Backbone as CSV, one residue per row, in Angstrom:
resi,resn,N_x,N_y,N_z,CA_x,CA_y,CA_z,C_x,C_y,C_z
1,UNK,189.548,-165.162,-18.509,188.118,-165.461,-18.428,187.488,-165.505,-19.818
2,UNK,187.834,-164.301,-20.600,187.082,-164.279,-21.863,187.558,-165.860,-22.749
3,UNK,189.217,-166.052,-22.584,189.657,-167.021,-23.331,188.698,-168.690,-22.570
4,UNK,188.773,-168.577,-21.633,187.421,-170.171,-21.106,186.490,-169.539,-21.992
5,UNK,185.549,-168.664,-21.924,184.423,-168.311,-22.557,184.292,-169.164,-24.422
6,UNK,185.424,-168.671,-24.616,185.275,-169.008,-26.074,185.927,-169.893,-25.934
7,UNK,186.627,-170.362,-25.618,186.845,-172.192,-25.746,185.732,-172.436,-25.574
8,UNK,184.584,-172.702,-24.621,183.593,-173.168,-24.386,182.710,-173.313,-25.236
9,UNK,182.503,-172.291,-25.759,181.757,-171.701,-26.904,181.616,-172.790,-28.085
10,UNK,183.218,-172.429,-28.709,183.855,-173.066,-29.680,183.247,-174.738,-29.630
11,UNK,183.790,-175.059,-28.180,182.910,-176.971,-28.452,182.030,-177.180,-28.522
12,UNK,180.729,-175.792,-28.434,179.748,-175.860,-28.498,179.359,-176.005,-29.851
13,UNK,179.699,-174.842,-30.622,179.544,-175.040,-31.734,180.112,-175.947,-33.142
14,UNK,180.971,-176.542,-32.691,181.749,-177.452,-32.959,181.064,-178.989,-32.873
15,UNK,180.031,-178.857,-31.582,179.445,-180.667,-31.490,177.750,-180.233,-31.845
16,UNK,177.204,-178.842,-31.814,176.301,-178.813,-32.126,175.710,-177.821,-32.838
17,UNK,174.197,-177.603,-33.962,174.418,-176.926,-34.820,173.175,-175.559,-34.284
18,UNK,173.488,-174.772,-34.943,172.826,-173.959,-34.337,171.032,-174.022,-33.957
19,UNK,170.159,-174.601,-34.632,168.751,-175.554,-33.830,168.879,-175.796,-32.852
20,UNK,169.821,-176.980,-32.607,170.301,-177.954,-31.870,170.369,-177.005,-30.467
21,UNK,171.042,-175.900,-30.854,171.939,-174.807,-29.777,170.676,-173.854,-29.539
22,UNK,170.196,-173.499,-30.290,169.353,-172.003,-29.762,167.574,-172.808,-29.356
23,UNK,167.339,-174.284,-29.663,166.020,-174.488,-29.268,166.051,-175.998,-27.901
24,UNK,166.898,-176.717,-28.327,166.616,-177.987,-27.586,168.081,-177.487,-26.531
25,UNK,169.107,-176.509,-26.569,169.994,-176.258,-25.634,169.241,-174.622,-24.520
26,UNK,168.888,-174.076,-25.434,168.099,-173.167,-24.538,167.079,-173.716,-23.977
27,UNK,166.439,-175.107,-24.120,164.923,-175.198,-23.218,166.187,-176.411,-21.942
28,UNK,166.681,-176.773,-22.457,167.797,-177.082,-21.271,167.981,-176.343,-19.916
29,UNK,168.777,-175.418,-20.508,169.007,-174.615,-19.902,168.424,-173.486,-18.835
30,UNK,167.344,-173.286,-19.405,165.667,-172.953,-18.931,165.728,-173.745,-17.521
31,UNK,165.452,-175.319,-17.780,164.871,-175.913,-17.167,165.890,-176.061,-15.769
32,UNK,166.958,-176.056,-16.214,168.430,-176.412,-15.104,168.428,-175.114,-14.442
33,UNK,168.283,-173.482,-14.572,167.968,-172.748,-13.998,167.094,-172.536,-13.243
34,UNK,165.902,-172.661,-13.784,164.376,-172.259,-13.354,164.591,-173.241,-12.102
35,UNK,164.874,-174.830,-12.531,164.143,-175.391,-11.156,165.849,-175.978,-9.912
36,UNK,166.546,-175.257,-10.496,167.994,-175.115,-9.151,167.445,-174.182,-8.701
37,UNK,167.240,-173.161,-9.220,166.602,-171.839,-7.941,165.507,-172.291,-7.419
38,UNK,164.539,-172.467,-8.173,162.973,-172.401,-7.403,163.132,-173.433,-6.289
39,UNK,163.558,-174.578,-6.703,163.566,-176.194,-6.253,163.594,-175.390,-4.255
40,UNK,164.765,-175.205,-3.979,165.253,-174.853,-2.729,164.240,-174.155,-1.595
41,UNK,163.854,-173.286,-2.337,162.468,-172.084,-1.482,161.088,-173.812,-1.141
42,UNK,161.489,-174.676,-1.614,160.328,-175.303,-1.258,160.570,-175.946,-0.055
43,UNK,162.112,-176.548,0.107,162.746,-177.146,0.770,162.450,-176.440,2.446
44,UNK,163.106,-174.889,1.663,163.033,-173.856,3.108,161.792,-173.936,4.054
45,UNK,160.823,-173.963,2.713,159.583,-173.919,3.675,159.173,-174.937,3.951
46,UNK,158.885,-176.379,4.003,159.057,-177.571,4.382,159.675,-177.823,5.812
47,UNK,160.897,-177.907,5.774,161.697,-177.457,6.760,161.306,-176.338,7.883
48,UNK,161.031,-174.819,7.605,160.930,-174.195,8.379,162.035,-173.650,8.204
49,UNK,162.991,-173.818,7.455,164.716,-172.634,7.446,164.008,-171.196,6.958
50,UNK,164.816,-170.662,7.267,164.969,-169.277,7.159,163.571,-168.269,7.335
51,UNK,163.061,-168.927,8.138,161.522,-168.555,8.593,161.528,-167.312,8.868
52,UNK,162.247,-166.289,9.580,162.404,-164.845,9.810,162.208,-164.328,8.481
53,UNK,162.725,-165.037,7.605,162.876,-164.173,6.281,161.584,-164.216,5.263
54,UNK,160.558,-164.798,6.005,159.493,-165.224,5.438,158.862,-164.064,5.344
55,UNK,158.058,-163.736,4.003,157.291,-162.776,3.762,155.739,-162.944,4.633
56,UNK,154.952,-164.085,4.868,153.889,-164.716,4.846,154.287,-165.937,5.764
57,UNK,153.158,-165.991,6.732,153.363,-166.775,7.990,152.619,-168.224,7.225
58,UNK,152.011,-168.555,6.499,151.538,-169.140,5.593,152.261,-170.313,5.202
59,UNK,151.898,-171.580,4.889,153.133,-172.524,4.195,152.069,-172.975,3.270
60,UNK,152.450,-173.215,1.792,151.703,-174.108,1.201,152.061,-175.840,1.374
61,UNK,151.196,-176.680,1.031,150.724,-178.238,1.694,151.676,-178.511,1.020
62,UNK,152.309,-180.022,0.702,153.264,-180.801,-0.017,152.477,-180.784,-1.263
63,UNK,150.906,-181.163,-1.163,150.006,-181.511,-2.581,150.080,-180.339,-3.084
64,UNK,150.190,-179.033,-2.423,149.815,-178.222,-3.551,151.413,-178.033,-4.470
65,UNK,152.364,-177.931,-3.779,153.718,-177.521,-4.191,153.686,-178.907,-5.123
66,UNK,153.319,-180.223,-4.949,153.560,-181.441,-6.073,152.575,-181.200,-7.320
67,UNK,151.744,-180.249,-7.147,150.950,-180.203,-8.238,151.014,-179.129,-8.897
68,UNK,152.028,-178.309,-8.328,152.609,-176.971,-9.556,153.843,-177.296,-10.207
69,UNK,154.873,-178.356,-9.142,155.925,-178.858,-10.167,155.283,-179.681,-11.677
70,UNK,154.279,-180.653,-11.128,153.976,-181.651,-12.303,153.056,-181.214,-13.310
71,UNK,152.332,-180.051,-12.930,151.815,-178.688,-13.974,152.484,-178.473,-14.920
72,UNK,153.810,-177.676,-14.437,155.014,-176.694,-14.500,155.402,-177.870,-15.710
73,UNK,156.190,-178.921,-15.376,156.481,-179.643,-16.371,155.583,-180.071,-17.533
74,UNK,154.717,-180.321,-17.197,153.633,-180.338,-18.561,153.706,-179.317,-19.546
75,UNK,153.533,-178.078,-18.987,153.080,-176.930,-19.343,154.611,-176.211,-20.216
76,UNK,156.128,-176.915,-19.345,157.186,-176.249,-20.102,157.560,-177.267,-21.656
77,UNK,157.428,-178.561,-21.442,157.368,-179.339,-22.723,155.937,-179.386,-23.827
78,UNK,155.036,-178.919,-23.649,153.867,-179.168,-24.089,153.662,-177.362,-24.814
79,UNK,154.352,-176.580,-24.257,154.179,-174.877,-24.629,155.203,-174.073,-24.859
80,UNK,156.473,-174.014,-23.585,157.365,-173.746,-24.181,157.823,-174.086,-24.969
81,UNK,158.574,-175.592,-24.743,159.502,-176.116,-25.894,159.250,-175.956,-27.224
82,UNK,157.934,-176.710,-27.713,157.246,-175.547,-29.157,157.498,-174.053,-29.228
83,UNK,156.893,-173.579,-28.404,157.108,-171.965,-28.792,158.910,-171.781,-29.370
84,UNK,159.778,-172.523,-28.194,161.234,-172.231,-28.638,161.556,-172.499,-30.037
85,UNK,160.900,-173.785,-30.700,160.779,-174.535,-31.760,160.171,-173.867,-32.995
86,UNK,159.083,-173.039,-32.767,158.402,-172.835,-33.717,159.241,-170.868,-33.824
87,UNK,159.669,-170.327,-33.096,160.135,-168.634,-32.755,161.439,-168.910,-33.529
88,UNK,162.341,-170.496,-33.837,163.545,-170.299,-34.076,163.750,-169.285,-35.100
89,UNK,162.788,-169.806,-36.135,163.106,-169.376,-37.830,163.358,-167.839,-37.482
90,UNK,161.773,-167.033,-36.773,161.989,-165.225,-36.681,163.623,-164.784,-36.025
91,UNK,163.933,-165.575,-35.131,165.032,-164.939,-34.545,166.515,-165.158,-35.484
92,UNK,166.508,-166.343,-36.814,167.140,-166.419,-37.322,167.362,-165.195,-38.309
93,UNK,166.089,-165.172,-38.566,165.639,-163.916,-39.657,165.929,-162.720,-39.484
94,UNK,166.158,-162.070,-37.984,165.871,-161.045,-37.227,167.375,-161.202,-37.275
95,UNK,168.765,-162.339,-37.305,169.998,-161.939,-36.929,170.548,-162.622,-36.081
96,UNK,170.115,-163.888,-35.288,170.481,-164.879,-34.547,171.821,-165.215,-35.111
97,UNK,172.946,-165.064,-33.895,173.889,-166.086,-34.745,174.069,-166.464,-33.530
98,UNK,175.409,-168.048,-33.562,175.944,-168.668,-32.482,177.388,-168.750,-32.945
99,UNK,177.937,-168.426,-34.328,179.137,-168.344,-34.398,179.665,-167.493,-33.834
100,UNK,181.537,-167.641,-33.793,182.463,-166.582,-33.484,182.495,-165.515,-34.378
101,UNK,183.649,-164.561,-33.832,183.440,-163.970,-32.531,182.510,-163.910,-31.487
102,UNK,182.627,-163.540,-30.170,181.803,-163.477,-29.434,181.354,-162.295,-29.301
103,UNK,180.240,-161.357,-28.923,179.829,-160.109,-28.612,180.691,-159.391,-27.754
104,UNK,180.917,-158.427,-27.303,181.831,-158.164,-26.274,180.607,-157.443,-25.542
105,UNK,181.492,-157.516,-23.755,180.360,-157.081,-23.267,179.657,-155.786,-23.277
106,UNK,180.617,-154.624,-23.199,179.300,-154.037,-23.303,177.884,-153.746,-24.137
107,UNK,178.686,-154.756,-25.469,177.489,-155.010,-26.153,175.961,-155.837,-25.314
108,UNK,176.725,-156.710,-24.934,175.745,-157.909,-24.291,175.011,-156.868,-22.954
109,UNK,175.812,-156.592,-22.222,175.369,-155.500,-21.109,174.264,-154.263,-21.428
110,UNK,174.137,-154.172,-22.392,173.428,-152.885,-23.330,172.217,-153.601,-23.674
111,UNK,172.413,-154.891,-24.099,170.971,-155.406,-25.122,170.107,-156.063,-23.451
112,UNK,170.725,-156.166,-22.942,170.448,-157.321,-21.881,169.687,-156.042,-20.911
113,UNK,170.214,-154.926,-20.714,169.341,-154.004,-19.797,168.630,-153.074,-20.804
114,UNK,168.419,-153.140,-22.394,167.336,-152.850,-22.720,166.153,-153.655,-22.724
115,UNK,166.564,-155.307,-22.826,165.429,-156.322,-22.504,164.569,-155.963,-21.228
116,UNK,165.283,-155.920,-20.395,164.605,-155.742,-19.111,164.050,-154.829,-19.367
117,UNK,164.041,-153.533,-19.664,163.188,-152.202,-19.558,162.022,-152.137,-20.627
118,UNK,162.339,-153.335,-21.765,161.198,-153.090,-22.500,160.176,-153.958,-21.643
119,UNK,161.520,-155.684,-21.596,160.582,-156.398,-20.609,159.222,-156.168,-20.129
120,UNK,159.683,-155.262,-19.082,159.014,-154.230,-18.001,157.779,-153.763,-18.482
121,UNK,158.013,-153.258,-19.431,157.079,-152.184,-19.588,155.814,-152.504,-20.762
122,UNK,155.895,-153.907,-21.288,155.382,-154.725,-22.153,154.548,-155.234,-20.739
123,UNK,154.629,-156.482,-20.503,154.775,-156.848,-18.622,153.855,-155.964,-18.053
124,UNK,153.846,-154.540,-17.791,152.928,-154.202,-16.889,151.521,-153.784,-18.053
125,UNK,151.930,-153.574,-18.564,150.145,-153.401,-19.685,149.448,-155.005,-19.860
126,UNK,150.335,-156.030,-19.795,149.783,-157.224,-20.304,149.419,-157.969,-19.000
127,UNK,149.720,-157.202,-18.243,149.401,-158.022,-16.781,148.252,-157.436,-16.514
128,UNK,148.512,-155.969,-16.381,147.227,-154.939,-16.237,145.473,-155.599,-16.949
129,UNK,146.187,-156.166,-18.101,144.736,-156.694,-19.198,144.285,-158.166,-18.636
130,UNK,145.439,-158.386,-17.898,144.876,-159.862,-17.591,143.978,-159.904,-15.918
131,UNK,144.336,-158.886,-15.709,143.451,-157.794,-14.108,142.246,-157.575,-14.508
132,UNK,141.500,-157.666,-15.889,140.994,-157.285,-16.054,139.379,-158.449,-15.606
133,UNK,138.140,-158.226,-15.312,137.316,-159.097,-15.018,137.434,-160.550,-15.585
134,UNK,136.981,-160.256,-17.141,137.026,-161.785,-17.700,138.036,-162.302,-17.558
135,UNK,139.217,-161.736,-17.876,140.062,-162.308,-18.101,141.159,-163.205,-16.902
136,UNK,140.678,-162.646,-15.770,141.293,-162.910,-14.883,140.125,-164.474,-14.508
137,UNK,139.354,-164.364,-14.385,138.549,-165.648,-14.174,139.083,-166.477,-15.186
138,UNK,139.157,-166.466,-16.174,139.598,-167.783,-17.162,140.606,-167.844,-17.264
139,UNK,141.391,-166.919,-17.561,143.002,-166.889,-17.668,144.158,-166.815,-16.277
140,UNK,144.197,-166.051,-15.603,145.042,-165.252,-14.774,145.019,-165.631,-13.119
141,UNK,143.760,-166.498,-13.193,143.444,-166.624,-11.900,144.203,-168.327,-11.408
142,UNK,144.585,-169.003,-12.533,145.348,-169.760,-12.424,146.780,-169.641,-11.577
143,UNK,147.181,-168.881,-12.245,148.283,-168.033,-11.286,148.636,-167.702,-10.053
144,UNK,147.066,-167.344,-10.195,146.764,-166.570,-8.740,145.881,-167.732,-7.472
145,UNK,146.735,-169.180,-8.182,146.259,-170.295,-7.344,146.567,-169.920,-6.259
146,UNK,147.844,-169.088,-6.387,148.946,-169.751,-5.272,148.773,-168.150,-4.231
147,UNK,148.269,-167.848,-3.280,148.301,-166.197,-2.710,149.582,-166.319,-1.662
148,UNK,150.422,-167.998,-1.926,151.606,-167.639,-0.667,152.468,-168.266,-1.953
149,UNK,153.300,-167.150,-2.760,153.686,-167.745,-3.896,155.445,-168.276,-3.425
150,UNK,155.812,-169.291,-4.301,157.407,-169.701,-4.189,157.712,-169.915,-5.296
151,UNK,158.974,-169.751,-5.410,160.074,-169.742,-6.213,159.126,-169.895,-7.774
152,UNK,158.938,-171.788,-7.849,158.958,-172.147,-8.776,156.728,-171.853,-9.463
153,UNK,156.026,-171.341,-8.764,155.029,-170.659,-9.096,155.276,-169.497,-10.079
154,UNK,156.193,-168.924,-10.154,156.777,-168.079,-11.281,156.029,-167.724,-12.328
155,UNK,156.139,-169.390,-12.889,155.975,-170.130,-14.079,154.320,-171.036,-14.366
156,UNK,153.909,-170.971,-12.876,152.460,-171.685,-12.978,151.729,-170.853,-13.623
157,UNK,151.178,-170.647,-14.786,149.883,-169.806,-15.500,149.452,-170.851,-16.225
158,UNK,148.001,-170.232,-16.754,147.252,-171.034,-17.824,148.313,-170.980,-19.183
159,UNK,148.338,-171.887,-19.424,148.981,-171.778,-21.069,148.539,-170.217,-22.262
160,UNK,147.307,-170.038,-22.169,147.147,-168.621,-23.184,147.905,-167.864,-22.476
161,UNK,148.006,-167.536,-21.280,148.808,-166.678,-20.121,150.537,-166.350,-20.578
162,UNK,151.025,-167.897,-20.530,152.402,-168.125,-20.710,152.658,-167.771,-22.528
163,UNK,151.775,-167.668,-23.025,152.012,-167.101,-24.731,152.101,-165.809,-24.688
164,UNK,150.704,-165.155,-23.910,150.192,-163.782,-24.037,151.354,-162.806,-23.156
165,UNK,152.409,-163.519,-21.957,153.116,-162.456,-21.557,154.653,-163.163,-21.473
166,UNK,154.171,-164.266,-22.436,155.760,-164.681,-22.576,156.057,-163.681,-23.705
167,UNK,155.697,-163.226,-24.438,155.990,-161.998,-25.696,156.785,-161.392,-25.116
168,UNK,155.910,-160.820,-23.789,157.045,-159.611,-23.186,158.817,-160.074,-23.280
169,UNK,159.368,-161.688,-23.005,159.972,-161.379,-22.729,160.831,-161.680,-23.992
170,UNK,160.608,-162.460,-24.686,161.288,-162.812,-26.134,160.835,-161.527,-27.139
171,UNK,160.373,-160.413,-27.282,160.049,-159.435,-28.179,161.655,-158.781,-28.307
172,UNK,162.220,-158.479,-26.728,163.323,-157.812,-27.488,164.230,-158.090,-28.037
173,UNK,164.416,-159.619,-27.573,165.732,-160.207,-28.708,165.103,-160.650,-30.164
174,UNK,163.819,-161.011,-30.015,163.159,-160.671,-31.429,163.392,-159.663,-32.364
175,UNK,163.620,-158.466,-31.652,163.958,-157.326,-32.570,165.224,-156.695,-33.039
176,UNK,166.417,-157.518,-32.240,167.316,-156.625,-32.120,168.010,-157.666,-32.785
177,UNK,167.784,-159.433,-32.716,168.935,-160.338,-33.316,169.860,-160.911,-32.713
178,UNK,170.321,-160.835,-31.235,171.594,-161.075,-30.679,172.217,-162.306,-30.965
179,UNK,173.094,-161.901,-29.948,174.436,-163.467,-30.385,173.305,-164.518,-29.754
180,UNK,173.292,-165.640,-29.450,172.701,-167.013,-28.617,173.020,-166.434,-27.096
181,UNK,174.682,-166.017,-27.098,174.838,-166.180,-25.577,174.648,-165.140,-25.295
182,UNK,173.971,-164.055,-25.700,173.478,-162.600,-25.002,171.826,-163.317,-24.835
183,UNK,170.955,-164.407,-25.463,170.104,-164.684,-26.082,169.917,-165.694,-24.348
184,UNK,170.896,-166.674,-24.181,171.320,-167.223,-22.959,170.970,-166.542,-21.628
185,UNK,172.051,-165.566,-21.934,172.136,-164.543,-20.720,170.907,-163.698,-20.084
186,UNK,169.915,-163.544,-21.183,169.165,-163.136,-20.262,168.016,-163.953,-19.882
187,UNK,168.081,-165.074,-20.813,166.880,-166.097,-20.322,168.149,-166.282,-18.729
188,UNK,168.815,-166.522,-18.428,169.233,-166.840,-17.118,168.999,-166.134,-16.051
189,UNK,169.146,-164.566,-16.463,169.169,-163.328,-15.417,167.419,-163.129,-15.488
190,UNK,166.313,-163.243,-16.291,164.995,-162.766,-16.282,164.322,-164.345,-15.424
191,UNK,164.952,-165.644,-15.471,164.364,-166.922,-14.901,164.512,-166.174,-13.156
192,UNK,166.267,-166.046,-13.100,166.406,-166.091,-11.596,165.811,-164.650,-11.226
193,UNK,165.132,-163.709,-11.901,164.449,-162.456,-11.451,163.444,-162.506,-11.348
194,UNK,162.859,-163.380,-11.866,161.007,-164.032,-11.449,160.706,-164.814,-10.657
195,UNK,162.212,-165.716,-10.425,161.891,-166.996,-9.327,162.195,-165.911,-7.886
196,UNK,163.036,-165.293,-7.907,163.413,-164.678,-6.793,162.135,-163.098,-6.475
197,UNK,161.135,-162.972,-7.035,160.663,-162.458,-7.251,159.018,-163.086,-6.746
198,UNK,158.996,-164.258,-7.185,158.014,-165.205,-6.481,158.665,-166.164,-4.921
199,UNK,159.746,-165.956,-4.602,160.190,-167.265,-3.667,159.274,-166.998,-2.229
200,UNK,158.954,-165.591,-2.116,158.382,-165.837,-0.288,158.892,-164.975,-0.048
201,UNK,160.279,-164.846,0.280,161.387,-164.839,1.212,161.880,-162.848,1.116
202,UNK,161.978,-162.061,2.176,162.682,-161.176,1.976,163.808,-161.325,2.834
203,UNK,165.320,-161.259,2.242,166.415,-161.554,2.783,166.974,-160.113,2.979
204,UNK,168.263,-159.965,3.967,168.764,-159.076,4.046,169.528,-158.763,2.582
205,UNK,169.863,-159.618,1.930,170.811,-159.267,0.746,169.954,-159.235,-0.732
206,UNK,168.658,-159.239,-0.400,167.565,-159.125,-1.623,168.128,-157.753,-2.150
207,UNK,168.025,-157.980,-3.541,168.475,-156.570,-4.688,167.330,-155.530,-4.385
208,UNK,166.509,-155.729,-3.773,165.795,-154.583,-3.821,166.247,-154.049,-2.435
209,UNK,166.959,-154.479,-1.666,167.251,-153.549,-0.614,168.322,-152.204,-1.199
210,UNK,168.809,-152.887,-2.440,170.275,-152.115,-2.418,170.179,-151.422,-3.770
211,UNK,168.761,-151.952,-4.937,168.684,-151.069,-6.225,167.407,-150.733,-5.783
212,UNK,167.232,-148.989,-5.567,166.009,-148.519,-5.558,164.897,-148.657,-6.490
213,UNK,165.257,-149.058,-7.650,163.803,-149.408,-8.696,163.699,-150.801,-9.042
214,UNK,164.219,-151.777,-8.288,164.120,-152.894,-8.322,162.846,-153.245,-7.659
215,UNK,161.678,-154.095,-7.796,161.099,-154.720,-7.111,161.372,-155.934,-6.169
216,UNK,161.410,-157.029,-6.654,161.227,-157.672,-5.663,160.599,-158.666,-5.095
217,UNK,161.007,-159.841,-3.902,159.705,-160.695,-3.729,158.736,-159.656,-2.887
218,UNK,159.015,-159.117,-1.890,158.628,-158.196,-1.165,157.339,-157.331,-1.706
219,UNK,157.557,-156.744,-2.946,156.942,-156.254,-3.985,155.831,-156.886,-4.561
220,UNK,156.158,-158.259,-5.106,155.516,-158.913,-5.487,154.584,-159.887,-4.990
221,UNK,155.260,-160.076,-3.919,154.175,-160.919,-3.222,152.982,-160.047,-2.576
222,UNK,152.896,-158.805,-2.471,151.510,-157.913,-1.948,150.987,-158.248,-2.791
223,UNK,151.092,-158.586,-4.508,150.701,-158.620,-5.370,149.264,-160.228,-5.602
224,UNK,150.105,-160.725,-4.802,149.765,-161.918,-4.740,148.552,-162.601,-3.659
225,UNK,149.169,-161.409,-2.462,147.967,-161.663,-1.576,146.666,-160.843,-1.419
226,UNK,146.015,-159.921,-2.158,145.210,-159.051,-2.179,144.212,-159.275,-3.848
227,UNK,143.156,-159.328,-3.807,141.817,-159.401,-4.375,142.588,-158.962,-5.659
228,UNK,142.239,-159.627,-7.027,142.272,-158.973,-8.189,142.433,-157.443,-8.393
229,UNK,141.253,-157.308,-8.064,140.766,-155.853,-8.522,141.365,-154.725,-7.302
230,UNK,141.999,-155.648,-6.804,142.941,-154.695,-5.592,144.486,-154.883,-5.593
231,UNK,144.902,-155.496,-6.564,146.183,-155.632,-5.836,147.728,-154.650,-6.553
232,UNK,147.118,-154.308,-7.739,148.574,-153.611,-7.703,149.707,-154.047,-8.058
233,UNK,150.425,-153.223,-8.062,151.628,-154.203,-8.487,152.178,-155.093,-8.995
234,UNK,152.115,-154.315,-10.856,151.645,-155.423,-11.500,153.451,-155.218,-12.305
235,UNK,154.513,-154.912,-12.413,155.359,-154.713,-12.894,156.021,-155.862,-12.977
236,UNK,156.968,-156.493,-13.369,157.838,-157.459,-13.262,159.208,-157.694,-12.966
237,UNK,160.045,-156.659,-12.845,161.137,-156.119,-12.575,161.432,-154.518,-11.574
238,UNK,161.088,-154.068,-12.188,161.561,-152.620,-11.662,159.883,-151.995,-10.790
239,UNK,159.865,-151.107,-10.191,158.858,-150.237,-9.493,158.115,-149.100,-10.109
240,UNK,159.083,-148.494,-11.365,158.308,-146.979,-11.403,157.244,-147.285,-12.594
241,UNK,157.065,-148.138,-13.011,155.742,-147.791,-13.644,154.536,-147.982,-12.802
242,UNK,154.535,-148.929,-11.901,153.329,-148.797,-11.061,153.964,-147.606,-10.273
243,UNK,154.700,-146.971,-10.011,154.410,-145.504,-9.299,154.076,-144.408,-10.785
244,UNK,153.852,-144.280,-11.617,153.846,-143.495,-12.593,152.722,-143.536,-12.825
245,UNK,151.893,-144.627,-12.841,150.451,-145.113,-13.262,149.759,-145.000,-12.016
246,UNK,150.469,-145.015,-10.666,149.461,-145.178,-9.727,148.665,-146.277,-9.091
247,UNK,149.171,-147.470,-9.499,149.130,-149.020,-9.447,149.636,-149.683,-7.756
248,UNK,150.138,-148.594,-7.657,151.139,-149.294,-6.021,151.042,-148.187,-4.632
249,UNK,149.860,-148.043,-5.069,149.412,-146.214,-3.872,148.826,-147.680,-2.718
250,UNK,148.446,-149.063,-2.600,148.052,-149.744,-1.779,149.201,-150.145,-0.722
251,UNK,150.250,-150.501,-1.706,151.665,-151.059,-1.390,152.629,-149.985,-0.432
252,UNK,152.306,-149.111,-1.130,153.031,-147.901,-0.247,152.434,-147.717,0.907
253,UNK,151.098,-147.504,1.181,150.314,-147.200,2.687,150.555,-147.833,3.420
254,UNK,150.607,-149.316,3.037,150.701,-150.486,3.890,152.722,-150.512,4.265
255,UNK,153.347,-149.999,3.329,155.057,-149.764,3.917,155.017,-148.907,4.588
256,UNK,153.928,-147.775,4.420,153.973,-146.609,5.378,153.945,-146.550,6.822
257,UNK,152.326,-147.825,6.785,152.088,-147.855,7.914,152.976,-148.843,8.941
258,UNK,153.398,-150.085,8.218,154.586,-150.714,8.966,155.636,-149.868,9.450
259,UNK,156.203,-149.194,8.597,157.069,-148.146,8.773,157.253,-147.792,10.362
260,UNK,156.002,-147.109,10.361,155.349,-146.438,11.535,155.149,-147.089,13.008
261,UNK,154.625,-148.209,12.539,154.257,-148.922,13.778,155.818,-149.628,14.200
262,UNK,156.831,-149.998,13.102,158.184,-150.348,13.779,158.545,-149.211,14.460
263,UNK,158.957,-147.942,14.199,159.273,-146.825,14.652,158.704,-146.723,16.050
264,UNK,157.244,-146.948,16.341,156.805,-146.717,17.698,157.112,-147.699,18.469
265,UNK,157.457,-148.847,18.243,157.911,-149.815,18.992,159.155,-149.764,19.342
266,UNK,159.922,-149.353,18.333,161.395,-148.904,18.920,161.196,-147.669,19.848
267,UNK,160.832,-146.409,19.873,160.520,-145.690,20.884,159.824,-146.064,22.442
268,UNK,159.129,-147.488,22.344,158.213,-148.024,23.354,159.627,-149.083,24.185
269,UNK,160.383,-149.273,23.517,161.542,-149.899,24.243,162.239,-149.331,24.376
């Protein structure tokens, strides 16, 4: 496995130079992730598949789902792709490489679950500020077009939005330097943790059934359907900072009380 890896690698770097590789191959790559996952959850709901698994009895219209893809694309060539463009030089500076050797993993495994935890925790203060009155009317409420969110809504924010908490997620390889493909790896694992995180859908095999501090669409979507100034649950990955802060005392009552009322129904049969 490792030996495919670095062959792979190798022709990479071999037909292209590192620019080439860390700005116009990462917004690639972005884009071939982000919208293979999201793309599908639209399909589902269109269709009507996997409707049990639906968080929200709710469907959004064809117009609205055609007017967050053709957003979405504006908004990833017109903001991202610059940002990737203009961030290259710091991350070069900071230690970027794409040559061989490759990292080994538990290197990559180490940088990749400290991303997430700073992720996280960057993420819930910058979300928290965007909760905030003004800011949520001009900024945040864009977002919050969507109160039956899917997959590829993820990614729908106002542009200051997508600067102000895209930090969160490029700060830690900002600081630390990694290889490209640890640099890769987690733009892949943080895309499919936001799309799956926005899709609707709670499945039996959702990670939050089976990692207790995982959030979740489940999680996230309360987030989505309840008043600004009510909703909570503002984390992006994991659970315990809104239990630490006290952010998710809404989320819990309302699991409580489902809880409860399944329980009596199973006793009533």
């Amino acid at each position: 496995m490792a030996s495919i890896v670095e062959s792979a690698w190798t022709y990479l770097i071999t037909h292209f130079n590192d620019f080439q590789l860390a700005c116009l191959g990462s917004f690639f790559l972005h884009e071939s992730v982000f919208f293979l996952s999201g793309l599908p959850f639209i399909f589902f709901e269109r269709a009507g598949w996997l409707s049990k698994y639906k968080i929200q009895t709710k469907n959004n219209t064809p117009a609205a789902q055609e007017k967050c893809i053709t957003k979405l694309l504006l908004y990833h060539f017109c903001v991202n792709l610059p940002v990737m463009i203009l961030s290259y030089p710091v991350f070069k500076f900071m230690g970027m490489r794409s040559s061989l050797p490759l990292p080994s993993w538990k290197l990559i495994s180490t940088q990749i679950l400290f991303y997430f935890i700073l992720e996280d925790f960057v993420f819930y203060w910058g979300h928290r500020i965007l909760h905030t009155k003004w800011l949520y009317k001009h900024v945040h409420s864009v977002h919050h077009e969507y109160a039956t969110p899917f997959g590829l809504t993820s990614e729908y924010a106002h542009p200051a939005e997508i600067l102000f908490l895209g930090f969160a997620t490029i700060v830690g390889p900002a600081i630390t330097g990694p290889h490209l493909i640890t640099l890769w790896l987690w733009m892949v694992l943080r895309v499919l943790e936001t799309v799956e995180a926005h899709c609707g859908y709670h499945f039996p095999w959702s990670l939050s059934n089976f990692l207790p501090l995982y959030g979740g669409a489940d999680f996230h979507d309360y987030h989505h359907r309840l008043l600004y100034t009510k909703s909570g649950n503002y984390s992006s990955t994991f659970v315990y900072m809104d239990w630490i802060f006290g952010t998710d005392k809404g989320y819990r009552k309302l699991k409580a009380l489902k809880s409860d009322r399944e329980e009596a129904d199973l006793k009533e049969t």
